[in-house]
PDB file of C-alpha atoms in Angstrom:
ATOM      1  CA  UNK A   1       0.797  13.680  38.248  1.00  0.00           C
ATOM      2  CA  UNK A   2       2.238  17.108  37.933  1.00  0.00           C
ATOM      3  CA  UNK A   3       5.733  15.864  37.913  1.00  0.00           C
ATOM      4  CA  UNK A   4       7.160  16.405  34.457  1.00  0.00           C
ATOM      5  CA  UNK A   5       8.721  13.329  32.830  1.00  0.00           C
ATOM      6  CA  UNK A   6      11.575  13.261  30.456  1.00  0.00           C
ATOM      7  CA  UNK A   7      10.793  12.391  26.917  1.00  0.00           C
ATOM      8  CA  UNK A   8      12.628   9.212  26.043  1.00  0.00           C
ATOM      9  CA  UNK A   9      15.192   9.228  23.180  1.00  0.00           C
ATOM     10  CA  UNK A  10      14.071   7.761  19.776  1.00  0.00           C
ATOM     11  CA  UNK A  11      13.912   3.900  19.908  1.00  0.00           C
ATOM     12  CA  UNK A  12      13.906   3.780  23.668  1.00  0.00           C
ATOM     13  CA  UNK A  13      10.875   2.221  25.250  1.00  0.00           C
ATOM     14  CA  UNK A  14       8.803   3.961  27.861  1.00  0.00           C
ATOM     15  CA  UNK A  15       7.195   2.100  30.732  1.00  0.00           C
ATOM     16  CA  UNK A  16       3.376   2.127  30.391  1.00  0.00           C
ATOM     17  CA  UNK A  17       1.873   3.875  33.315  1.00  0.00           C
ATOM     18  CA  UNK A  18      -1.672   3.894  31.901  1.00  0.00           C
ATOM     19  CA  UNK A  19      -4.234   2.032  33.820  1.00  0.00           C
ATOM     20  CA  UNK A  20      -8.027   1.120  33.167  1.00  0.00           C
ATOM     21  CA  UNK A  21     -10.103   4.213  32.358  1.00  0.00           C
ATOM     22  CA  UNK A  22      -7.132   6.246  30.976  1.00  0.00           C
ATOM     23  CA  UNK A  23      -6.980   7.681  27.522  1.00  0.00           C
ATOM     24  CA  UNK A  24      -3.937   6.343  25.827  1.00  0.00           C
ATOM     25  CA  UNK A  25      -2.615   6.563  22.291  1.00  0.00           C
ATOM     26  CA  UNK A  26      -0.486   4.680  19.675  1.00  0.00           C
ATOM     27  CA  UNK A  27       1.800   6.106  17.032  1.00  0.00           C
ATOM     28  CA  UNK A  28      -0.003   4.970  13.814  1.00  0.00           C
ATOM     29  CA  UNK A  29       2.753   5.979  11.618  1.00  0.00           C
ATOM     30  CA  UNK A  30       5.141   3.786  13.497  1.00  0.00           C
ATOM     31  CA  UNK A  31       2.833   0.892  13.640  1.00  0.00           C
ATOM     32  CA  UNK A  32       2.408   1.092   9.879  1.00  0.00           C
ATOM     33  CA  UNK A  33       6.125   1.047   9.350  1.00  0.00           C
ATOM     34  CA  UNK A  34       7.030  -1.725  11.929  1.00  0.00           C
ATOM     35  CA  UNK A  35       3.995  -4.002  11.765  1.00  0.00           C
ATOM     36  CA  UNK A  36       5.188  -7.171   9.961  1.00  0.00           C
ATOM     37  CA  UNK A  37       1.795  -7.822   8.459  1.00  0.00           C
ATOM     38  CA  UNK A  38       1.832  -4.207   6.811  1.00  0.00           C
ATOM     39  CA  UNK A  39       5.356  -4.750   5.484  1.00  0.00           C
ATOM     40  CA  UNK A  40       4.372  -8.102   4.080  1.00  0.00           C
ATOM     41  CA  UNK A  41       1.386  -6.775   2.413  1.00  0.00           C
ATOM     42  CA  UNK A  42       3.270  -3.736   1.146  1.00  0.00           C
ATOM     43  CA  UNK A  43       5.859  -5.938  -0.486  1.00  0.00           C
ATOM     44  CA  UNK A  44       3.183  -8.093  -2.009  1.00  0.00           C
ATOM     45  CA  UNK A  45       1.266  -5.224  -3.469  1.00  0.00           C
ATOM     46  CA  UNK A  46       4.520  -3.522  -4.661  1.00  0.00           C
ATOM     47  CA  UNK A  47       5.361  -6.606  -6.635  1.00  0.00           C
ATOM     48  CA  UNK A  48       1.867  -6.737  -8.070  1.00  0.00           C
ATOM     49  CA  UNK A  49       2.110  -3.029  -9.066  1.00  0.00           C
ATOM     50  CA  UNK A  50       5.578  -3.538 -10.634  1.00  0.00           C
ATOM     51  CA  UNK A  51       4.207  -6.421 -12.845  1.00  0.00           C
ATOM     52  CA  UNK A  52       1.263  -4.143 -13.874  1.00  0.00           C
ATOM     53  CA  UNK A  53       3.645  -1.277 -14.722  1.00  0.00           C
ATOM     54  CA  UNK A  54       6.122  -3.575 -16.703  1.00  0.00           C
ATOM     55  CA  UNK A  55       2.963  -5.059 -18.686  1.00  0.00           C
ATOM     56  CA  UNK A  56       1.773  -1.462 -19.453  1.00  0.00           C
ATOM     57  CA  UNK A  57       5.314  -0.436 -20.584  1.00  0.00           C
ATOM     58  CA  UNK A  58       5.709  -3.684 -22.665  1.00  0.00           C
ATOM     59  CA  UNK A  59       2.557  -2.997 -24.513  1.00  0.00           C
ATOM     60  CA  UNK A  60       3.316   0.725 -24.980  1.00  0.00           C
ATOM     61  CA  UNK A  61       6.717   0.011 -26.399  1.00  0.00           C
ATOM     62  CA  UNK A  62       5.082  -2.506 -28.791  1.00  0.00           C
ATOM     63  CA  UNK A  63       2.653   0.147 -30.014  1.00  0.00           C
ATOM     64  CA  UNK A  64       5.422   2.739 -30.383  1.00  0.00           C
ATOM     65  CA  UNK A  65       7.364   0.326 -32.496  1.00  0.00           C
ATOM     66  CA  UNK A  66       4.472  -0.464 -34.681  1.00  0.00           C
ATOM     67  CA  UNK A  67       3.714   3.347 -35.222  1.00  0.00           C
ATOM     68  CA  UNK A  68       7.313   3.829 -36.025  1.00  0.00           C
ATOM     69  CA  UNK A  69       7.390   1.047 -38.541  1.00  0.00           C
ATOM     70  CA  UNK A  70       4.235   2.389 -40.222  1.00  0.00           C
ATOM     71  CA  UNK A  71       5.684   5.877 -40.296  1.00  0.00           C
ATOM     72  CA  UNK A  72       8.855   4.703 -41.965  1.00  0.00           C
ATOM     73  CA  UNK A  73       7.070   2.620 -44.632  1.00  0.00           C
ATOM     74  CA  UNK A  74       4.711   5.723 -45.263  1.00  0.00           C
ATOM     75  CA  UNK A  75       7.832   8.054 -45.630  1.00  0.00           C
ATOM     76  CA  UNK A  76       9.591   5.647 -47.909  1.00  0.00           C
ATOM     77  CA  UNK A  77       6.513   5.170 -50.051  1.00  0.00           C
ATOM     78  CA  UNK A  78       6.440   1.378 -49.414  1.00  0.00           C
ATOM     79  CA  UNK A  79       2.665   1.221 -49.250  1.00  0.00           C
ATOM     80  CA  UNK A  80      -0.410   2.569 -51.096  1.00  0.00           C
ATOM     81  CA  UNK A  81      -2.428   5.400 -49.670  1.00  0.00           C
ATOM     82  CA  UNK A  82      -5.366   3.041 -49.229  1.00  0.00           C
ATOM     83  CA  UNK A  83      -3.197   0.525 -47.139  1.00  0.00           C
ATOM     84  CA  UNK A  84      -1.597   3.406 -45.331  1.00  0.00           C
ATOM     85  CA  UNK A  85      -5.082   4.714 -44.354  1.00  0.00           C
ATOM     86  CA  UNK A  86      -6.261   1.366 -43.364  1.00  0.00           C
ATOM     87  CA  UNK A  87      -3.113   0.588 -41.188  1.00  0.00           C
ATOM     88  CA  UNK A  88      -3.484   4.251 -39.550  1.00  0.00           C
ATOM     89  CA  UNK A  89      -6.999   3.448 -38.531  1.00  0.00           C
ATOM     90  CA  UNK A  90      -5.884   0.224 -37.146  1.00  0.00           C
ATOM     91  CA  UNK A  91      -2.970   1.985 -35.191  1.00  0.00           C
ATOM     92  CA  UNK A  92      -5.524   4.560 -33.877  1.00  0.00           C
ATOM     93  CA  UNK A  93      -7.736   1.883 -32.560  1.00  0.00           C
ATOM     94  CA  UNK A  94      -4.643   0.135 -30.887  1.00  0.00           C
ATOM     95  CA  UNK A  95      -3.836   3.507 -29.330  1.00  0.00           C
ATOM     96  CA  UNK A  96      -7.429   3.760 -27.862  1.00  0.00           C
ATOM     97  CA  UNK A  97      -7.236   0.308 -26.648  1.00  0.00           C
ATOM     98  CA  UNK A  98      -3.935   0.770 -25.000  1.00  0.00           C
ATOM     99  CA  UNK A  99      -5.032   3.966 -23.389  1.00  0.00           C
ATOM    100  CA  UNK A 100      -7.996   1.965 -21.960  1.00  0.00           C
ATOM    101  CA  UNK A 101      -5.777  -0.870 -20.868  1.00  0.00           C
ATOM    102  CA  UNK A 102      -3.524   1.498 -19.176  1.00  0.00           C
ATOM    103  CA  UNK A 103      -6.235   3.352 -17.292  1.00  0.00           C
ATOM    104  CA  UNK A 104      -7.697  -0.100 -16.270  1.00  0.00           C
ATOM    105  CA  UNK A 105      -4.376  -1.344 -14.926  1.00  0.00           C
ATOM    106  CA  UNK A 106      -3.876   1.932 -13.044  1.00  0.00           C
ATOM    107  CA  UNK A 107      -7.263   1.392 -11.411  1.00  0.00           C
ATOM    108  CA  UNK A 108      -6.238  -2.196 -10.527  1.00  0.00           C
ATOM    109  CA  UNK A 109      -3.160  -0.930  -8.895  1.00  0.00           C
ATOM    110  CA  UNK A 110      -5.049   1.765  -6.931  1.00  0.00           C
ATOM    111  CA  UNK A 111      -7.588  -0.874  -5.776  1.00  0.00           C
ATOM    112  CA  UNK A 112      -4.734  -3.120  -4.747  1.00  0.00           C
ATOM    113  CA  UNK A 113      -3.481  -0.286  -2.542  1.00  0.00           C
ATOM    114  CA  UNK A 114      -6.851   0.405  -0.987  1.00  0.00           C
ATOM    115  CA  UNK A 115      -7.492  -3.198  -0.256  1.00  0.00           C
ATOM    116  CA  UNK A 116      -4.059  -3.439   1.454  1.00  0.00           C
ATOM    117  CA  UNK A 117      -4.742  -0.321   3.650  1.00  0.00           C
ATOM    118  CA  UNK A 118      -8.137  -1.732   4.534  1.00  0.00           C
ATOM    119  CA  UNK A 119      -6.588  -5.138   5.483  1.00  0.00           C
ATOM    120  CA  UNK A 120      -4.069  -3.341   7.636  1.00  0.00           C
ATOM    121  CA  UNK A 121      -6.606  -1.070   9.121  1.00  0.00           C
ATOM    122  CA  UNK A 122      -8.928  -3.960   9.945  1.00  0.00           C
ATOM    123  CA  UNK A 123      -6.348  -6.132  11.501  1.00  0.00           C
ATOM    124  CA  UNK A 124      -5.173  -3.105  13.677  1.00  0.00           C
ATOM    125  CA  UNK A 125      -8.699  -2.225  14.737  1.00  0.00           C
ATOM    126  CA  UNK A 126      -9.557  -5.862  15.474  1.00  0.00           C
ATOM    127  CA  UNK A 127      -6.491  -6.244  17.576  1.00  0.00           C
ATOM    128  CA  UNK A 128      -7.081  -2.930  19.437  1.00  0.00           C
ATOM    129  CA  UNK A 129     -10.586  -3.936  20.251  1.00  0.00           C
ATOM    130  CA  UNK A 130      -9.383  -7.219  21.824  1.00  0.00           C
ATOM    131  CA  UNK A 131      -6.486  -5.335  23.406  1.00  0.00           C
ATOM    132  CA  UNK A 132      -8.783  -2.776  24.990  1.00  0.00           C
ATOM    133  CA  UNK A 133     -11.190  -5.513  26.157  1.00  0.00           C
ATOM    134  CA  UNK A 134      -8.216  -6.732  28.344  1.00  0.00           C
ATOM    135  CA  UNK A 135      -6.837  -3.250  29.239  1.00  0.00           C
ATOM    136  CA  UNK A 136     -10.096  -1.540  29.699  1.00  0.00           C
ATOM    137  CA  UNK A 137      -8.825   2.021  28.650  1.00  0.00           C
ATOM    138  CA  UNK A 138     -11.388   4.785  28.317  1.00  0.00           C
ATOM    139  CA  UNK A 139     -10.098   5.497  24.801  1.00  0.00           C
ATOM    140  CA  UNK A 140      -7.336   4.457  22.460  1.00  0.00           C
ATOM    141  CA  UNK A 141      -6.374   7.438  20.118  1.00  0.00           C
ATOM    142  CA  UNK A 142      -4.268   7.109  17.050  1.00  0.00           C
ATOM    143  CA  UNK A 143      -1.487   9.718  16.754  1.00  0.00           C
ATOM    144  CA  UNK A 144      -0.303  10.360  13.203  1.00  0.00           C
ATOM    145  CA  UNK A 145       2.157  13.114  12.281  1.00  0.00           C
ATOM    146  CA  UNK A 146       1.677  14.728  15.617  1.00  0.00           C
ATOM    147  CA  UNK A 147      -2.087  15.058  15.382  1.00  0.00           C
ATOM    148  CA  UNK A 148      -4.367  14.763  17.443  1.00  0.00           C
ATOM    149  CA  UNK A 149      -1.716  14.170  20.305  1.00  0.00           C
ATOM    150  CA  UNK A 150       0.521  17.164  20.357  1.00  0.00           C
ATOM    151  CA  UNK A 151       1.965  16.414  23.780  1.00  0.00           C
ATOM    152  CA  UNK A 152       1.195  13.739  26.453  1.00  0.00           C
ATOM    153  CA  UNK A 153       2.682  11.832  29.297  1.00  0.00           C
ATOM    154  CA  UNK A 154       4.893   9.161  27.544  1.00  0.00           C
ATOM    155  CA  UNK A 155       3.541   6.590  29.844  1.00  0.00           C
ATOM    156  CA  UNK A 156       0.162   6.897  27.869  1.00  0.00           C
ATOM    157  CA  UNK A 157       1.944   5.919  24.657  1.00  0.00           C
ATOM    158  CA  UNK A 158       1.166   2.244  24.269  1.00  0.00           C
ATOM    159  CA  UNK A 159       2.761   1.852  20.788  1.00  0.00           C
ATOM    160  CA  UNK A 160       5.663  -0.544  21.960  1.00  0.00           C
ATOM    161  CA  UNK A 161       3.327  -2.953  23.610  1.00  0.00           C
ATOM    162  CA  UNK A 162       0.764  -2.846  20.826  1.00  0.00           C
ATOM    163  CA  UNK A 163       3.620  -3.427  18.177  1.00  0.00           C
ATOM    164  CA  UNK A 164       5.165  -6.219  20.100  1.00  0.00           C
ATOM    165  CA  UNK A 165       1.812  -7.992  20.556  1.00  0.00           C
ATOM    166  CA  UNK A 166       0.443  -7.185  16.921  1.00  0.00           C
ATOM    167  CA  UNK A 167       3.656  -8.752  15.541  1.00  0.00           C
ATOM    168  CA  UNK A 168       3.599 -11.795  17.803  1.00  0.00           C
ATOM    169  CA  UNK A 169       0.008 -12.361  16.962  1.00  0.00           C
ATOM    170  CA  UNK A 170       0.855 -12.057  13.111  1.00  0.00           C
ATOM    171  CA  UNK A 171       3.817 -14.410  13.330  1.00  0.00           C
ATOM    172  CA  UNK A 172       1.603 -16.952  15.223  1.00  0.00           C
ATOM    173  CA  UNK A 173      -1.107 -16.817  12.603  1.00  0.00           C
ATOM    174  CA  UNK A 174       1.366 -16.841   9.730  1.00  0.00           C
ATOM    175  CA  UNK A 175       3.040 -19.980  11.235  1.00  0.00           C
ATOM    176  CA  UNK A 176      -0.345 -21.657  11.756  1.00  0.00           C
ATOM    177  CA  UNK A 177      -1.193 -21.094   7.968  1.00  0.00           C
ATOM    178  CA  UNK A 178       2.350 -22.493   6.929  1.00  0.00           C
ATOM    179  CA  UNK A 179       1.740 -25.620   9.100  1.00  0.00           C
ATOM    180  CA  UNK A 180      -1.708 -26.210   7.346  1.00  0.00           C
TER     181      UNK A 180
END
């Protein structure tokens, strides 16, 4: 095992030389980018977040329009001071309600992202538990951004196999749901 192996070029697959009892690793960043379920969930969450942002913008523009209309009437002297004060209080209340609405929608968007990451993480963990029951590795480490695996024998990188099988399993489960 002292023989140095050449690092494969990007996109080239490496033959897995790991065997039962070895410590292996997966490139988590790559799995998150290439796992079909992660991409589907990301697209779905992005669509939800876009709708939330559009609704917040729509309500914000309406409020701005109402404030501008009030300001113009006030400047032109088209309302009494009593009416102007009453409308100002109403607009202030609408601003407070809008701020609460915007904060609530931001929280919903953040929760959607957290749930998505939890779903992806759970699916990967569940898959890796079953995968390791078959392969019997001593440990599977996730490598993200070069940490914790700085350098290793590429034969211990099981990312290609994990990705292929994760996507295969996801497509099968998705097809099964479509047939129901």
